[in-house]
Short mmCIF file of C-alpha atoms and ligand atoms in Angstrom, two decimals:
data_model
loop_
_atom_site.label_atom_id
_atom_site.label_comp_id
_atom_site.label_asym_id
_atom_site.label_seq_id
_atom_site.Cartn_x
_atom_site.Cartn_y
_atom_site.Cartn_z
CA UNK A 1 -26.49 6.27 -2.74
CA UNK A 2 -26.11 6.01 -6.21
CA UNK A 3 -25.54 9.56 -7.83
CA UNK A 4 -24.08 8.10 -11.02
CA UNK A 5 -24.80 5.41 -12.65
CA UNK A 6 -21.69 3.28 -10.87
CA UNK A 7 -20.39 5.42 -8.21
CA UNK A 8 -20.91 5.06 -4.77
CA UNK A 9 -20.10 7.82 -1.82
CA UNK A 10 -19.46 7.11 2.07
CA UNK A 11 -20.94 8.99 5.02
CA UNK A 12 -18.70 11.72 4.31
CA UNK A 13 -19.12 12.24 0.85
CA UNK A 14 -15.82 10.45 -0.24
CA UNK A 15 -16.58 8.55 -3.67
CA UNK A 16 -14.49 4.76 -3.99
CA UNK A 17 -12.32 4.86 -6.72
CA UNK A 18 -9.15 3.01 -5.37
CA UNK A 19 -9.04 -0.84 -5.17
CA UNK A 20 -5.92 -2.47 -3.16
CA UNK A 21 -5.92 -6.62 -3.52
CA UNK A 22 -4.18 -8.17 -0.99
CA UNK A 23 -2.86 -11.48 -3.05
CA UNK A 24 -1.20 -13.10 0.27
CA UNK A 25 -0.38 -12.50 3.80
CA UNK A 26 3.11 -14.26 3.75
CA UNK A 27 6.74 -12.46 3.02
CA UNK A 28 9.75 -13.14 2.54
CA UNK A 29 11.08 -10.71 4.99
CA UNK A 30 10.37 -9.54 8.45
CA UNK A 31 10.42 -6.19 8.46
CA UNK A 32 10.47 -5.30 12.34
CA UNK A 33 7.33 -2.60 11.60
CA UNK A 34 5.33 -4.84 9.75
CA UNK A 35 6.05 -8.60 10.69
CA UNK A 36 8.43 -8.44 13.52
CA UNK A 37 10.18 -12.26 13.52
CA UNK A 38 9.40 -13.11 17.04
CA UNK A 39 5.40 -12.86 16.14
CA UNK A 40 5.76 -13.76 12.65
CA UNK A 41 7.68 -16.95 13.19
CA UNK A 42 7.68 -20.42 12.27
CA UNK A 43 4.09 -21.14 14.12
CA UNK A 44 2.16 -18.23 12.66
CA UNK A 45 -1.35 -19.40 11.27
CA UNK A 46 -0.87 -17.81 7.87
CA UNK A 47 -3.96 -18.18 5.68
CA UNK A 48 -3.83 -21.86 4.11
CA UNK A 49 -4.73 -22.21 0.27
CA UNK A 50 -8.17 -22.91 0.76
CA UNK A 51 -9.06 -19.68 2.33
CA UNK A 52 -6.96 -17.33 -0.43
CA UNK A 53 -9.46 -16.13 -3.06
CA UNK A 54 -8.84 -17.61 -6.12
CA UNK A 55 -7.47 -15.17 -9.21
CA UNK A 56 -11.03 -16.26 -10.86
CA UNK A 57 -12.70 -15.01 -7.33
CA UNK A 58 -10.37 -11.96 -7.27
CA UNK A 59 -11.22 -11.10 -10.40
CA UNK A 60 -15.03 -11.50 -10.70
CA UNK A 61 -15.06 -9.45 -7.63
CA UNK A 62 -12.71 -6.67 -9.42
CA UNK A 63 -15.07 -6.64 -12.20
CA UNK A 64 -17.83 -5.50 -10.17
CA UNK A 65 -15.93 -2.91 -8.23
CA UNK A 66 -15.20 -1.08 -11.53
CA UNK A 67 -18.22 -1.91 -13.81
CA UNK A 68 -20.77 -1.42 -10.76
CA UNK A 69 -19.01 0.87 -7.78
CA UNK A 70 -17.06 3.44 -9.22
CA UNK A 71 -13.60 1.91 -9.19
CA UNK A 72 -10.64 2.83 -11.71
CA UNK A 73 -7.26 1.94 -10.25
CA UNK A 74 -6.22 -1.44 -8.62
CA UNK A 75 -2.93 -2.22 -6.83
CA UNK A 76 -1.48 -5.17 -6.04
CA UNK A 77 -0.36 -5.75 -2.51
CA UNK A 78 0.61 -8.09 0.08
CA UNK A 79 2.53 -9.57 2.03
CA UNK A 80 4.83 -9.90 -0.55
CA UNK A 81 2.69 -10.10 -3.18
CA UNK A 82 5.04 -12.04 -5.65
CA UNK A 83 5.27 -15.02 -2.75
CA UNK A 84 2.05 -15.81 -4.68
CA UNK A 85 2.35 -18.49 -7.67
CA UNK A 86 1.86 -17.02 -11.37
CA UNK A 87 0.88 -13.64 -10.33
CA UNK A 88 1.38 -12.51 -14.27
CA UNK A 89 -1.95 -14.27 -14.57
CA UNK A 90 -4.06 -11.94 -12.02
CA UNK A 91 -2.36 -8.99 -13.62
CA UNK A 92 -3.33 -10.33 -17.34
CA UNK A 93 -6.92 -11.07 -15.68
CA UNK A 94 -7.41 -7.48 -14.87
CA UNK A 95 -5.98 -5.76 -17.26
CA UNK A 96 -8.43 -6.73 -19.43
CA UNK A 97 -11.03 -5.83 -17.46
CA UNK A 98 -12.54 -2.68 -18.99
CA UNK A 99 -12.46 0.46 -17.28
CA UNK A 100 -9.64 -0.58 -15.03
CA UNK A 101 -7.69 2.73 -15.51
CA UNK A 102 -4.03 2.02 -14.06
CA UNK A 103 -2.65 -1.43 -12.39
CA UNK A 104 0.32 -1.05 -9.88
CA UNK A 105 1.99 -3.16 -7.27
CA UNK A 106 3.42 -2.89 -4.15
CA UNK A 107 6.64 -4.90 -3.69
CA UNK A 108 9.69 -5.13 -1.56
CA UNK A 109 11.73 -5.87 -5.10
CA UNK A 110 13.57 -8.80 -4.29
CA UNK A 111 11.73 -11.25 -6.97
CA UNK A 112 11.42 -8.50 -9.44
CA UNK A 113 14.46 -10.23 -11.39
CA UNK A 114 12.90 -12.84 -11.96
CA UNK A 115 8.92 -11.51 -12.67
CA UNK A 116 9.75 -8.16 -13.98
CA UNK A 117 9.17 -8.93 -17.69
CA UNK A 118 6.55 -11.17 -17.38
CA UNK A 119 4.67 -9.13 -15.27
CA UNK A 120 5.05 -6.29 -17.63
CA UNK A 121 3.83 -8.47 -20.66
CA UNK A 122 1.08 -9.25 -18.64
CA UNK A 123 0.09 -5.39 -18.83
CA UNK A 124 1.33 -4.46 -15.14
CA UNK A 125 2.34 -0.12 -16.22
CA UNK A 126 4.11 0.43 -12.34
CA UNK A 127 5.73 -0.93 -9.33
CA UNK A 128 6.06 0.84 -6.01
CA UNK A 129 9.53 -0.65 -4.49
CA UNK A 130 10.74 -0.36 -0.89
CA UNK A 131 14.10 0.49 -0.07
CA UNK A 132 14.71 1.98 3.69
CA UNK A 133 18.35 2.72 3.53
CA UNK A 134 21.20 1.80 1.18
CA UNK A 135 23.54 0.80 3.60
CA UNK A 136 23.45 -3.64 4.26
CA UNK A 137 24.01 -3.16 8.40
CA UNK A 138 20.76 -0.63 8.91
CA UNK A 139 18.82 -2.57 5.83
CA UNK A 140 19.40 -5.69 7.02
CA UNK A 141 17.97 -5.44 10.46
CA UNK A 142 14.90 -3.75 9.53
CA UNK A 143 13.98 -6.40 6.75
CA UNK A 144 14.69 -9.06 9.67
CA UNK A 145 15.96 -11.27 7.29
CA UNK A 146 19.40 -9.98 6.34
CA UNK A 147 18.55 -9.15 2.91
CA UNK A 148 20.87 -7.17 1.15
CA UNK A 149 20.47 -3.58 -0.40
CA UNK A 150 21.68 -5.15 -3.25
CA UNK A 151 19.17 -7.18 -3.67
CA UNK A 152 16.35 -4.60 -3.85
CA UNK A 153 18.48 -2.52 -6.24
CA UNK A 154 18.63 -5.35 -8.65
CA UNK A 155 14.83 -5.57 -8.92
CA UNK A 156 14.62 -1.64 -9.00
CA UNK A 157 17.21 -2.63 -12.20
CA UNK A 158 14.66 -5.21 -13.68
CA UNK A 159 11.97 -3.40 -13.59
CA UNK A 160 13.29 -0.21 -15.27
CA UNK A 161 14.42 -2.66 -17.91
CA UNK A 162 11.06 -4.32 -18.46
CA UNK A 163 9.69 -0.95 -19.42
CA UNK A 164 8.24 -0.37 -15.28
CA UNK A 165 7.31 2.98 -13.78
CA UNK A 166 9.23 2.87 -10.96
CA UNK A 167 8.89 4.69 -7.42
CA UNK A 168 10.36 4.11 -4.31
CA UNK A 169 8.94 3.75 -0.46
CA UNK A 170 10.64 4.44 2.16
CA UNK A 171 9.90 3.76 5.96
CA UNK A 172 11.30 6.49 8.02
CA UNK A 173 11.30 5.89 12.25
CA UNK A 174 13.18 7.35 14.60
CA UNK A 175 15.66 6.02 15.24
CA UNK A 176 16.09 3.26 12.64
CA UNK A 177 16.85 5.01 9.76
CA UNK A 178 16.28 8.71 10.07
CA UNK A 179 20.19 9.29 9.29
CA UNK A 180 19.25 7.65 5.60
CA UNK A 181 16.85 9.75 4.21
CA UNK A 182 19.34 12.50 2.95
CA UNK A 183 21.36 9.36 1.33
CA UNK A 184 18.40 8.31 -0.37
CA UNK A 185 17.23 11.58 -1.48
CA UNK A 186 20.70 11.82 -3.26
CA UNK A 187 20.60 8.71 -4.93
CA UNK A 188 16.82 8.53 -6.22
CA UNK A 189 17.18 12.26 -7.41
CA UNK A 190 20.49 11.16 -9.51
CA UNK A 191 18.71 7.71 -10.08
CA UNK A 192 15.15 9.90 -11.70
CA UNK A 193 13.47 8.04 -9.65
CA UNK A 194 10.68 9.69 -7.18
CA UNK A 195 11.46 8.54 -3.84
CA UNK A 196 7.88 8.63 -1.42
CA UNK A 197 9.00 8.88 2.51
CA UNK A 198 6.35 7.56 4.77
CA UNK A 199 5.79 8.12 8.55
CA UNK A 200 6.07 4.82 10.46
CA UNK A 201 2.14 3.76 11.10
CA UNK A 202 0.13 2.57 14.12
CA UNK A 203 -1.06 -0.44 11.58
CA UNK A 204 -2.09 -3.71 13.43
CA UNK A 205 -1.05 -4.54 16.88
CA UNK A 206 2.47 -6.23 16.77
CA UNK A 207 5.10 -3.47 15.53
CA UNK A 208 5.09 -1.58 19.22
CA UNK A 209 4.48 1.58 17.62
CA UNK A 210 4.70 4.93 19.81
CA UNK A 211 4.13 8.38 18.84
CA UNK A 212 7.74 9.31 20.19
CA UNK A 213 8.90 6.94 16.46
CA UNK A 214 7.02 9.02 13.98
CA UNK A 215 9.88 11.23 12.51
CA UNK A 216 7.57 13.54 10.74
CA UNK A 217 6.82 15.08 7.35
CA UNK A 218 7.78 18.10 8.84
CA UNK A 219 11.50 16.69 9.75
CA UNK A 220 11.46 14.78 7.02
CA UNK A 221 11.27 17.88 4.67
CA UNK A 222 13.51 20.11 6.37
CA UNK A 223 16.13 17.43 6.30
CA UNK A 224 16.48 17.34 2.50
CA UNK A 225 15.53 21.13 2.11
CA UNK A 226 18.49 22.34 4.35
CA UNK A 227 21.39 20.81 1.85
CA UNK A 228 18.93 20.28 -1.45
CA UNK A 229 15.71 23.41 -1.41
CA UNK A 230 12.68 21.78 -1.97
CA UNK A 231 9.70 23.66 -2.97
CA UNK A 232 6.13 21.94 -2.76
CA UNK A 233 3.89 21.02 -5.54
CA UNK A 234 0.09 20.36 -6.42
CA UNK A 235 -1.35 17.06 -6.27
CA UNK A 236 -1.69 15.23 -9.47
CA UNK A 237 -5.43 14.40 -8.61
CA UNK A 238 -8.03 14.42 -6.01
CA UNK A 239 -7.08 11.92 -2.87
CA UNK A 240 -3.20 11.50 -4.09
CA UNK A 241 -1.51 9.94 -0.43
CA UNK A 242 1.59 11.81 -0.82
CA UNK A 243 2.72 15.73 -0.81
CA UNK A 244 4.77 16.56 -3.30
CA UNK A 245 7.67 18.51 -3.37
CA UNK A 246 10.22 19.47 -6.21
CA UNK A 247 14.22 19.99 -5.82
CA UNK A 248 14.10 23.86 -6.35
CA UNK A 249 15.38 24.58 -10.45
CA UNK A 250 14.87 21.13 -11.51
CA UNK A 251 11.84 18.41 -12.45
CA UNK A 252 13.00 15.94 -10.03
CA UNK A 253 10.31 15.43 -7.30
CA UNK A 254 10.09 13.37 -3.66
CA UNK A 255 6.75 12.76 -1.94
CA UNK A 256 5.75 12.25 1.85
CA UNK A 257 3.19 9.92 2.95
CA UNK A 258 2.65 11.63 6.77
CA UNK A 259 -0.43 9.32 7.84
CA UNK A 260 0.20 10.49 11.54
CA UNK A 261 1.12 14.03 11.51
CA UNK A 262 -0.60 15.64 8.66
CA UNK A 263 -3.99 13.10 8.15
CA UNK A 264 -5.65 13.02 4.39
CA UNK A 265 -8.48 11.17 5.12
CA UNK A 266 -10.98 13.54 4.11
CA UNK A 267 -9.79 12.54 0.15
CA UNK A 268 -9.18 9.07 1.12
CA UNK A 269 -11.47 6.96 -1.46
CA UNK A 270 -9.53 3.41 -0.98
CA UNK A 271 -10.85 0.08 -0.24
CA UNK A 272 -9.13 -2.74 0.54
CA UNK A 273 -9.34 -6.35 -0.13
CA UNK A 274 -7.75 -9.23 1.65
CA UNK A 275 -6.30 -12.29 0.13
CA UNK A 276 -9.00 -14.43 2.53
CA UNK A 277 -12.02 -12.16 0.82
CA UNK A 278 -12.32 -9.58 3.39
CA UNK A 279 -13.41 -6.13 2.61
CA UNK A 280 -11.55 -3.34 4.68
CA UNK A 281 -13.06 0.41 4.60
CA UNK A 282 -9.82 1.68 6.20
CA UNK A 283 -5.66 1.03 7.21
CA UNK A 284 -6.42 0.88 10.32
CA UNK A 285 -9.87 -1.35 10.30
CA UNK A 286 -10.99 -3.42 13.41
CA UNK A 287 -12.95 -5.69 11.32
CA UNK A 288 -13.30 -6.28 7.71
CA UNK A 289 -16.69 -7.62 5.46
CA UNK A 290 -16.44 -10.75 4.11
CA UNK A 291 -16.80 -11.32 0.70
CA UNK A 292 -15.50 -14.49 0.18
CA UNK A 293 -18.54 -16.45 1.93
CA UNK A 294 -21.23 -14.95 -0.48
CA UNK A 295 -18.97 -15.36 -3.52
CA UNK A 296 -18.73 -19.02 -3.07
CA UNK A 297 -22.58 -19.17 -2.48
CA UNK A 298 -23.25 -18.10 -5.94
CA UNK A 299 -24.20 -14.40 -4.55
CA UNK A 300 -24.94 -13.13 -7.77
CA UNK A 301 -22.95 -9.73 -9.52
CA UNK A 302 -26.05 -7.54 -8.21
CA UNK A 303 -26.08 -8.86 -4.86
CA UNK A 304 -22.21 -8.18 -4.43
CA UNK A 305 -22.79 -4.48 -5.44
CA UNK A 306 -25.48 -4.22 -3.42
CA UNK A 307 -23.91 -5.16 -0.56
CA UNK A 308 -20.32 -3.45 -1.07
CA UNK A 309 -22.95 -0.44 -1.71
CA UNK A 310 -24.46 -0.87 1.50
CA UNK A 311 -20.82 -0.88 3.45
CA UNK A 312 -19.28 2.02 1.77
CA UNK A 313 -22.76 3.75 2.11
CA UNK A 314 -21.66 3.74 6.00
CA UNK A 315 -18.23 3.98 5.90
CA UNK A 316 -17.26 6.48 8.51
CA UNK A 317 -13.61 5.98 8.68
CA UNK A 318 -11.23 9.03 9.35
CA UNK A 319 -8.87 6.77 11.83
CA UNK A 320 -5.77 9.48 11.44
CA UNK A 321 -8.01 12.39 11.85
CA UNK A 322 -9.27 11.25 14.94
CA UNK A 323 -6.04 9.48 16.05
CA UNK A 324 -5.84 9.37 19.87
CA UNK A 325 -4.34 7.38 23.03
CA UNK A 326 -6.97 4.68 23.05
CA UNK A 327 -7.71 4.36 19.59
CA UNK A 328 -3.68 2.97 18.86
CA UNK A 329 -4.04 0.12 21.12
CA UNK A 330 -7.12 -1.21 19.88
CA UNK A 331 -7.38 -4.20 17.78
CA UNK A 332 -6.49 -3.48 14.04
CA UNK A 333 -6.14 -5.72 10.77
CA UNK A 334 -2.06 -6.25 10.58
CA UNK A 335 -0.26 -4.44 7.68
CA UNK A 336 0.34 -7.66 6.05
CA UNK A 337 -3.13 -8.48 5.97
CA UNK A 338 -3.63 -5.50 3.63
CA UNK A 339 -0.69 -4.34 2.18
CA UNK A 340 -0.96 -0.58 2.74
N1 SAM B 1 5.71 -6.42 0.73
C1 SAM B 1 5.44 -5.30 -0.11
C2 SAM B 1 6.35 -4.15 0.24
O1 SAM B 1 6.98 -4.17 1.30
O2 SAM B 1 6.41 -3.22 -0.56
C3 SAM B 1 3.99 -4.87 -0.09
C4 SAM B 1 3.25 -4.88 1.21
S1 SAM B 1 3.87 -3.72 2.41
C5 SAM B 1 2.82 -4.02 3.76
C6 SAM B 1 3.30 -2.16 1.73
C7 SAM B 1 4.00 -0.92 2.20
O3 SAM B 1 3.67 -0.68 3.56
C8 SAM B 1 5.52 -0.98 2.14
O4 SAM B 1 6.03 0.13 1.44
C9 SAM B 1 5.93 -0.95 3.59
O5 SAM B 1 7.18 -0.35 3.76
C10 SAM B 1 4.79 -0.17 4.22
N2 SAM B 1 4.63 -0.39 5.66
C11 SAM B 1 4.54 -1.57 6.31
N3 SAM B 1 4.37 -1.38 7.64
C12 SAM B 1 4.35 -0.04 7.83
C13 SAM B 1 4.20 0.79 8.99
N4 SAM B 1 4.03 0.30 10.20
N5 SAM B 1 4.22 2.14 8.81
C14 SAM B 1 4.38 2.67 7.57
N6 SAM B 1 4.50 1.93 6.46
C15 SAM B 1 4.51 0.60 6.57
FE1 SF4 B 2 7.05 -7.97 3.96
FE2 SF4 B 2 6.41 -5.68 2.88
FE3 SF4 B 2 5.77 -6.17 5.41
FE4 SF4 B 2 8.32 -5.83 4.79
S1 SF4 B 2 6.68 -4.31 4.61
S2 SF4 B 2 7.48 -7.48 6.06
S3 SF4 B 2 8.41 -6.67 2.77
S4 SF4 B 2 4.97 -7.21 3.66
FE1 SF4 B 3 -8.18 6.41 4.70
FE2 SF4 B 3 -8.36 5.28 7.10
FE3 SF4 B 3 -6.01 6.19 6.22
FE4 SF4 B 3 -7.92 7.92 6.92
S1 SF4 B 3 -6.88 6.51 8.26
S2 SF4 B 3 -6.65 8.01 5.07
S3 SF4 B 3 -9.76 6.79 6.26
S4 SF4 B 3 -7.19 4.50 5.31
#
């Protein structure tokens, strides 16, 4: 299963080269296709201290996903991942693990004001940001929370200043926000920042999602192209999530993650960790591996790759491919279990 010294290849062939670390499974918002408020409320059993792995856990179990399985890129996900106390440390933890080849984060942006410098010190090089619409009535109700777009703005500012790549995410359903995307194109184009659309998801169990939602890559697209001519582009490597396109006569791009109408999974070469130790082989898992319970029984670095080995060995995810009636209303790991 081995064909090179540290890389390890599924059932179909697909090596593991992405790791995504889930740091916590509580937000700040309550974005209504992620942690609707009337499931996510007050009573929710989030994950107590106890069960989080610690940064020294996290990052034991980082180093043997890149020395021993192949891995080169980690990101940094949630929940929100900077709910999580001194999260500079984690990044300064794996950034010095050798051979990690790029460390990025996930974040809805409203603490960046606060962490942005610190987390760039720490040796954090980008931050994905998400922004569905730029007007405070449509932003606020998705978010659940009232947040304003101001808010999110202000940490797209602090980052930029702390020397961040920056790239934006945004949500499209029908129905919600469909009316923004030609706004945001507009703004992130003047802005020089690449704005990434992505189709609303089947994820988990609680965001009522329906086919008849998805507004697709395919409307996405011809949204922008009819009043700014988009042209596509190559991917920058192997198993990139989003297809690129480029405003016609200029270097300004846009991407669209289109997990429901246009599947990649046949590139897809991610693994997820959550913050409770769990290993998930896909977005849309049933049920994950743990990794926490043989980590805190002294499992040593051998046995951990040996047993990650053994799961991606059999991974035979392709949930989007293979996306059907039944398959949406079975039991899935929640978004904010896994960050994306
Ligand atoms: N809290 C951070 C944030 O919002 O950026 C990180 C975690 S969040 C789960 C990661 C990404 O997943 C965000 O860009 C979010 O918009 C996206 N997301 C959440 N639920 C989704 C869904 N049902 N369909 C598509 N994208 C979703
Ligand atoms: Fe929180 Fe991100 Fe989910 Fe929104 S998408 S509820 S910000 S974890
Ligand atoms: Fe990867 Fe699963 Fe998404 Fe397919 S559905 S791209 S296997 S995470």
């Amino acid at each position: 299963m081995n064909s090179n010294n540290n890389e390890v290849y599924d059932y179909f062939n697909r090596p593991l080269r992405d790791l995504r670390i889930s740091v916590t499974d509580k937000c700040n918002f309550r974005c209504t296709y992620c942690m609707p408020a009337e499931i996510f409320g007050p009573d929710y059993p989030f994950l107590k201290k106890s069960q989080l792995l610690s940064y020294e856990e996290i990052e034991r179990l980082t180093k043997v996903f890149v020395h021993s399985l192949g891995v080169q890129k980690i990101r940094i996900t949630g929940g929100e991942p900077l709910m999580r106390k001194d999260l500079p440390q984690l990044i300064e933890k794996i950034n010095k693990i050798k051979g990690v080849e790029d460390i990025a984060m996930t974040t809805n942006g409203s603490l960046l004001p606060k962490f942005a410098t610190s987390l760039k010190s720490a040796g954090l090089k980008r931050v994905s940001i998400s922004l569905d619409s730029l007007q405070d009535e449509v932003f606020g109700k998705i978010n659940g929370r009232d947040v304003s777009v101001k808010t999110v703005l202000d940490g797209i500012d602090a980052a930029e200043q702390a020397g961040l790549k920056v790239k934006i995410n945004m949500v499209v359903k029908r129905g919600m926000n469909e009316q923004e995307i030609l706004p945001m194109a507009k703004y992130f184009k003047d802005k020089g920042h690449i704005l990434r659309f992505i189709e609303f998801m089947d994820v988990g169990n609680t965001n009522k999602w329906n086919l008849k939602d998805v507004y697709s890559k395919k409307e996405i697209i011809q949204d922008i192209h009819e009043v700014m001519p988009l042209e596509a582009i190559d991917p920058n490597y192997t198993g990139e999530v989003a297809t690129r396109y480029r405003y016609k006569g200029s270097n300004e791009e846009i991407g669209v993650i289109s997990s429901v109408s246009d599947a990649f999974c046949s590139t897809c070469n991610r693994a997820r960790l959550s913050a409770n130790g769990m290993l998930y082989t896909c977005l849309f898992s049933s049920k994950g591996h743990d990794l926490r319970e043989p980590i805190r029984s002294d499992a040593t670095d051998e046995q951990l790759t040996d047993l990650v080995e053994k799961i991606w060995f059999k991974r035979k995810d392709r949930y989007s491919l293979d996306r059907s009636e039944s398959s949406t209303t079975r039991k899935k790991i929640e978004m904010s279990h896994i960050g994306g």
